[in-house]
PDB file of C-alpha atoms in Angstrom:
ATOM      1  CA  UNK A  29      -2.627 208.040 -19.631  1.00 78.00           C
ATOM      2  CA  UNK A  30      -4.099 206.214 -22.631  1.00 90.00           C
ATOM      3  CA  UNK A  31      -0.639 205.281 -23.873  1.00 90.00           C
ATOM      4  CA  UNK A  32       0.291 203.847 -20.484  1.00 89.00           C
ATOM      5  CA  UNK A  33      -2.879 201.715 -20.505  1.00 92.00           C
ATOM      6  CA  UNK A  34      -2.079 200.472 -24.010  1.00 92.00           C
ATOM      7  CA  UNK A  35       1.462 199.618 -22.924  1.00 91.00           C
ATOM      8  CA  UNK A  36       0.188 197.777 -19.867  1.00 92.00           C
ATOM      9  CA  UNK A  37      -2.263 195.642 -21.901  1.00 93.00           C
ATOM     10  CA  UNK A  38      -0.165 195.148 -25.028  1.00 91.00           C
ATOM     11  CA  UNK A  39       0.311 191.413 -24.367  1.00 92.00           C
ATOM     12  CA  UNK A  40      -3.436 190.810 -24.031  1.00 92.00           C
ATOM     13  CA  UNK A  41      -4.824 192.883 -26.924  1.00 92.00           C
ATOM     14  CA  UNK A  42      -3.906 193.910 -30.450  1.00 93.00           C
ATOM     15  CA  UNK A  43      -2.115 197.284 -30.612  1.00 92.00           C
ATOM     16  CA  UNK A  44      -4.074 198.520 -33.638  1.00 93.00           C
ATOM     17  CA  UNK A  45      -7.416 197.667 -32.005  1.00 93.00           C
ATOM     18  CA  UNK A  46      -6.503 199.411 -28.757  1.00 92.00           C
ATOM     19  CA  UNK A  47      -5.333 202.542 -30.581  1.00 93.00           C
ATOM     20  CA  UNK A  48      -8.573 202.682 -32.584  1.00 94.00           C
ATOM     21  CA  UNK A  49     -10.717 202.085 -29.507  1.00 92.00           C
ATOM     22  CA  UNK A  50      -8.962 204.799 -27.492  1.00 93.00           C
ATOM     23  CA  UNK A  51      -8.821 207.168 -30.481  1.00 94.00           C
ATOM     24  CA  UNK A  52      -5.040 207.578 -30.498  1.00 94.00           C
ATOM     25  CA  UNK A  53      -2.539 207.073 -33.308  1.00 94.00           C
ATOM     26  CA  UNK A  54      -0.005 204.269 -33.394  1.00 94.00           C
ATOM     27  CA  UNK A  55       2.720 206.784 -34.216  1.00 95.00           C
ATOM     28  CA  UNK A  56       1.743 208.778 -31.114  1.00 93.00           C
ATOM     29  CA  UNK A  57       2.006 205.615 -29.018  1.00 91.00           C
ATOM     30  CA  UNK A  58       5.466 204.820 -30.423  1.00 93.00           C
ATOM     31  CA  UNK A  59       6.597 208.430 -29.886  1.00 93.00           C
ATOM     32  CA  UNK A  60       5.399 208.205 -26.250  1.00 89.00           C
ATOM     33  CA  UNK A  61       7.149 204.860 -25.831  1.00 90.00           C
ATOM     34  CA  UNK A  62      10.480 206.267 -27.125  1.00 92.00           C
ATOM     35  CA  UNK A  63      10.348 209.470 -25.085  1.00 89.00           C
ATOM     36  CA  UNK A  64      12.004 209.869 -21.694  1.00 84.00           C
ATOM     37  CA  UNK A  65       9.932 211.036 -18.735  1.00 83.00           C
ATOM     38  CA  UNK A  66      10.076 214.750 -17.973  1.00 87.00           C
ATOM     39  CA  UNK A  67      11.870 216.002 -14.888  1.00 90.00           C
ATOM     40  CA  UNK A  68       8.462 216.671 -13.302  1.00 90.00           C
ATOM     41  CA  UNK A  69       7.334 213.104 -13.981  1.00 88.00           C
ATOM     42  CA  UNK A  70      10.593 211.689 -12.593  1.00 91.00           C
ATOM     43  CA  UNK A  71      10.249 213.866  -9.483  1.00 93.00           C
ATOM     44  CA  UNK A  72       6.652 212.689  -9.030  1.00 92.00           C
ATOM     45  CA  UNK A  73       7.781 209.039  -9.283  1.00 92.00           C
ATOM     46  CA  UNK A  74      10.508 209.622  -6.688  1.00 94.00           C
ATOM     47  CA  UNK A  75       8.066 211.368  -4.353  1.00 95.00           C
ATOM     48  CA  UNK A  76       5.527 208.560  -4.864  1.00 95.00           C
ATOM     49  CA  UNK A  77       8.126 205.982  -3.826  1.00 95.00           C
ATOM     50  CA  UNK A  78       9.235 207.954  -0.747  1.00 96.00           C
ATOM     51  CA  UNK A  79       5.673 208.747   0.347  1.00 96.00           C
ATOM     52  CA  UNK A  80       4.642 205.101  -0.061  1.00 96.00           C
ATOM     53  CA  UNK A  81       7.679 203.928   1.946  1.00 96.00           C
ATOM     54  CA  UNK A  82       6.858 206.236   4.858  1.00 96.00           C
ATOM     55  CA  UNK A  83       3.155 205.374   4.678  1.00 95.00           C
ATOM     56  CA  UNK A  84       3.897 201.626   4.825  1.00 94.00           C
ATOM     57  CA  UNK A  85       6.545 201.992   7.564  1.00 94.00           C
ATOM     58  CA  UNK A  86       3.778 203.512   9.687  1.00 92.00           C
ATOM     59  CA  UNK A  87       1.377 200.652   8.898  1.00 89.00           C
ATOM     60  CA  UNK A  88      -0.948 202.883   6.904  1.00 90.00           C
ATOM     61  CA  UNK A  89      -2.274 204.783   9.899  1.00 90.00           C
ATOM     62  CA  UNK A  90      -0.843 208.236   9.149  1.00 92.00           C
ATOM     63  CA  UNK A  91      -2.287 210.725   6.710  1.00 93.00           C
ATOM     64  CA  UNK A  92      -0.670 213.045   4.217  1.00 95.00           C
ATOM     65  CA  UNK A  93       0.202 215.694   6.837  1.00 96.00           C
ATOM     66  CA  UNK A  94       2.320 213.289   8.902  1.00 96.00           C
ATOM     67  CA  UNK A  95       3.850 211.769   5.757  1.00 96.00           C
ATOM     68  CA  UNK A  96       4.763 215.315   4.640  1.00 97.00           C
ATOM     69  CA  UNK A  97       6.232 216.052   8.076  1.00 96.00           C
ATOM     70  CA  UNK A  98       8.494 212.989   7.860  1.00 95.00           C
ATOM     71  CA  UNK A  99       9.504 213.747   4.266  1.00 96.00           C
ATOM     72  CA  UNK A 100      10.559 217.268   5.275  1.00 96.00           C
ATOM     73  CA  UNK A 101      12.467 215.830   8.267  1.00 96.00           C
ATOM     74  CA  UNK A 102      14.345 213.589   5.806  1.00 95.00           C
ATOM     75  CA  UNK A 103      15.233 216.597   3.661  1.00 95.00           C
ATOM     76  CA  UNK A 104      12.713 216.104   0.848  1.00 93.00           C
ATOM     77  CA  UNK A 105      11.427 219.446  -0.429  1.00 93.00           C
ATOM     78  CA  UNK A 106       7.682 219.265  -1.121  1.00 94.00           C
ATOM     79  CA  UNK A 107       4.415 220.782  -0.003  1.00 94.00           C
ATOM     80  CA  UNK A 108       1.581 218.972   1.817  1.00 96.00           C
ATOM     81  CA  UNK A 109      -0.766 219.200  -1.163  1.00 96.00           C
ATOM     82  CA  UNK A 110       1.752 217.427  -3.405  1.00 95.00           C
ATOM     83  CA  UNK A 111       2.033 214.621  -0.845  1.00 96.00           C
ATOM     84  CA  UNK A 112      -1.764 214.394  -0.621  1.00 96.00           C
ATOM     85  CA  UNK A 113      -2.026 214.052  -4.407  1.00 95.00           C
ATOM     86  CA  UNK A 114       0.767 211.464  -4.433  1.00 95.00           C
ATOM     87  CA  UNK A 115      -0.963 209.294  -1.832  1.00 95.00           C
ATOM     88  CA  UNK A 116      -4.319 209.655  -3.593  1.00 95.00           C
ATOM     89  CA  UNK A 117      -2.788 208.767  -6.979  1.00 93.00           C
ATOM     90  CA  UNK A 118      -1.433 205.560  -5.419  1.00 94.00           C
ATOM     91  CA  UNK A 119      -4.720 204.752  -3.690  1.00 94.00           C
ATOM     92  CA  UNK A 120      -3.167 205.034  -0.210  1.00 94.00           C
ATOM     93  CA  UNK A 121      -5.581 206.137   2.491  1.00 92.00           C
ATOM     94  CA  UNK A 122      -4.921 206.190   6.207  1.00 90.00           C
ATOM     95  CA  UNK A 123      -6.814 203.654   8.271  1.00 85.00           C
ATOM     96  CA  UNK A 124      -9.166 205.430  10.614  1.00 80.00           C
ATOM     97  CA  UNK A 125      -9.640 203.878  14.008  1.00 70.00           C
ATOM     98  CA  UNK A 126     -13.174 202.897  14.855  1.00 72.00           C
ATOM     99  CA  UNK A 127     -14.811 204.998  17.507  1.00 76.00           C
ATOM    100  CA  UNK A 128     -14.210 203.526  20.944  1.00 70.00           C
ATOM    101  CA  UNK A 129     -17.315 202.474  22.800  1.00 74.00           C
ATOM    102  CA  UNK A 130     -16.355 200.925  26.128  1.00 68.00           C
ATOM    103  CA  UNK A 131     -17.998 197.760  27.355  1.00 67.00           C
ATOM    104  CA  UNK A 132     -19.456 198.713  30.702  1.00 67.00           C
ATOM    105  CA  UNK A 133     -21.646 197.010  33.200  1.00 67.00           C
ATOM    106  CA  UNK A 134     -25.385 197.017  32.672  1.00 70.00           C
ATOM    107  CA  UNK A 135     -26.858 198.956  35.601  1.00 74.00           C
ATOM    108  CA  UNK A 136     -30.458 198.456  34.483  1.00 78.00           C
ATOM    109  CA  UNK A 137     -31.179 195.052  36.060  1.00 80.00           C
ATOM    110  CA  UNK A 138     -32.889 193.467  39.058  1.00 83.00           C
ATOM    111  CA  UNK A 139     -29.804 191.706  40.409  1.00 83.00           C
ATOM    112  CA  UNK A 140     -28.403 192.673  43.836  1.00 84.00           C
ATOM    113  CA  UNK A 141     -25.935 195.577  43.711  1.00 81.00           C
ATOM    114  CA  UNK A 142     -22.982 195.894  46.096  1.00 81.00           C
ATOM    115  CA  UNK A 143     -23.338 199.022  48.199  1.00 85.00           C
ATOM    116  CA  UNK A 144     -20.825 201.858  47.944  1.00 86.00           C
ATOM    117  CA  UNK A 145     -18.719 201.413  51.087  1.00 85.00           C
ATOM    118  CA  UNK A 146     -16.260 204.244  50.401  1.00 88.00           C
ATOM    119  CA  UNK A 147     -18.812 206.944  49.569  1.00 87.00           C
ATOM    120  CA  UNK A 148     -16.052 208.846  47.711  1.00 88.00           C
ATOM    121  CA  UNK A 149     -13.754 208.917  50.779  1.00 88.00           C
ATOM    122  CA  UNK A 150     -10.440 207.941  49.166  1.00 89.00           C
ATOM    123  CA  UNK A 151      -8.206 208.441  52.206  1.00 89.00           C
ATOM    124  CA  UNK A 152      -6.976 205.651  54.462  1.00 92.00           C
ATOM    125  CA  UNK A 153      -5.429 205.848  57.952  1.00 92.00           C
ATOM    126  CA  UNK A 154      -3.322 202.691  57.690  1.00 94.00           C
ATOM    127  CA  UNK A 155      -2.110 200.166  55.096  1.00 94.00           C
ATOM    128  CA  UNK A 156      -4.585 197.564  53.806  1.00 93.00           C
ATOM    129  CA  UNK A 157      -7.558 199.462  55.223  1.00 93.00           C
ATOM    130  CA  UNK A 158      -9.005 200.363  51.811  1.00 92.00           C
ATOM    131  CA  UNK A 159      -8.306 198.842  48.421  1.00 93.00           C
ATOM    132  CA  UNK A 160      -9.761 200.118  45.167  1.00 93.00           C
ATOM    133  CA  UNK A 161      -9.680 198.735  41.655  1.00 91.00           C
ATOM    134  CA  UNK A 162     -10.130 199.982  38.140  1.00 90.00           C
ATOM    135  CA  UNK A 163     -10.063 198.681  34.581  1.00 91.00           C
ATOM    136  CA  UNK A 164      -8.244 200.468  31.757  1.00 91.00           C
ATOM    137  CA  UNK A 165      -8.764 199.852  28.045  1.00 90.00           C
ATOM    138  CA  UNK A 166      -5.611 199.747  25.906  1.00 90.00           C
ATOM    139  CA  UNK A 167      -5.818 199.773  22.099  1.00 87.00           C
ATOM    140  CA  UNK A 168      -3.110 197.742  20.313  1.00 86.00           C
ATOM    141  CA  UNK A 169      -2.512 196.721  16.698  1.00 82.00           C
ATOM    142  CA  UNK A 170      -3.945 193.281  17.503  1.00 86.00           C
ATOM    143  CA  UNK A 171      -7.076 194.587  19.267  1.00 86.00           C
ATOM    144  CA  UNK A 172      -8.085 195.712  22.734  1.00 88.00           C
ATOM    145  CA  UNK A 173      -6.352 194.739  25.972  1.00 92.00           C
ATOM    146  CA  UNK A 174      -7.886 195.266  29.385  1.00 93.00           C
ATOM    147  CA  UNK A 175      -5.793 196.078  32.458  1.00 95.00           C
ATOM    148  CA  UNK A 176      -7.296 195.544  35.910  1.00 94.00           C
ATOM    149  CA  UNK A 177      -5.392 197.081  38.845  1.00 96.00           C
ATOM    150  CA  UNK A 178      -5.896 196.936  42.634  1.00 95.00           C
ATOM    151  CA  UNK A 179      -4.391 199.827  44.647  1.00 95.00           C
ATOM    152  CA  UNK A 180      -3.978 200.345  48.400  1.00 95.00           C
ATOM    153  CA  UNK A 181      -5.394 203.808  49.178  1.00 93.00           C
ATOM    154  CA  UNK A 182      -2.977 204.392  52.065  1.00 94.00           C
ATOM    155  CA  UNK A 183       0.315 203.855  50.210  1.00 94.00           C
ATOM    156  CA  UNK A 184      -1.106 204.354  46.680  1.00 94.00           C
ATOM    157  CA  UNK A 185       0.890 201.291  45.638  1.00 95.00           C
ATOM    158  CA  UNK A 186      -0.305 198.613  43.271  1.00 95.00           C
ATOM    159  CA  UNK A 187      -1.314 195.509  45.208  1.00 94.00           C
ATOM    160  CA  UNK A 188      -1.964 193.445  42.109  1.00 95.00           C
ATOM    161  CA  UNK A 189      -2.846 193.637  38.455  1.00 95.00           C
ATOM    162  CA  UNK A 190      -3.993 191.460  35.582  1.00 94.00           C
ATOM    163  CA  UNK A 191      -4.163 191.946  31.836  1.00 95.00           C
ATOM    164  CA  UNK A 192      -6.291 190.076  29.306  1.00 93.00           C
ATOM    165  CA  UNK A 193      -7.904 190.400  25.896  1.00 91.00           C
ATOM    166  CA  UNK A 194     -11.379 189.994  27.402  1.00 90.00           C
ATOM    167  CA  UNK A 195     -13.547 191.497  30.134  1.00 86.00           C
ATOM    168  CA  UNK A 196     -14.721 188.277  31.741  1.00 86.00           C
ATOM    169  CA  UNK A 197     -14.929 187.827  35.512  1.00 84.00           C
ATOM    170  CA  UNK A 198     -11.596 186.010  35.820  1.00 84.00           C
ATOM    171  CA  UNK A 199      -9.802 189.224  34.792  1.00 80.00           C
ATOM    172  CA  UNK A 200     -10.732 190.891  38.072  1.00 73.00           C
TER     173      UNK A 200
END
């Protein structure tokens, strides 16, 4: 690890000074520089590259278990713990979604409230007798979308719908 740091900063600092500061010999550095990586080190580099590729293809939202699952599906032989260490070594951590707290109406106010005309009776005897609506929250990579739908209770068909990136009145 020390030799790799010395090699990385060789253009910026004097080799002798770095070796003295890190308490390593120059001959040890040159021996390290001339050596070829072990088969274990080469395998770790290959796994690092594959794990990083899969992680980035999935936009950084999957953890080591899913990365391991995809590696195994591609025929790479490894265990989950090795994948976890590989991702950690590279500083790759899955993005955790923030907890969803829906924006709902404030029921604690003095404004007039529309009375409940259906009283949980969701059956209709003929078309266009009863319409109901609902809003659904949809998480996307760009943020939240809100889908408002109006349904005829007789036919259960969608009468109309609207989608927006806000919950203002014009959505419904």
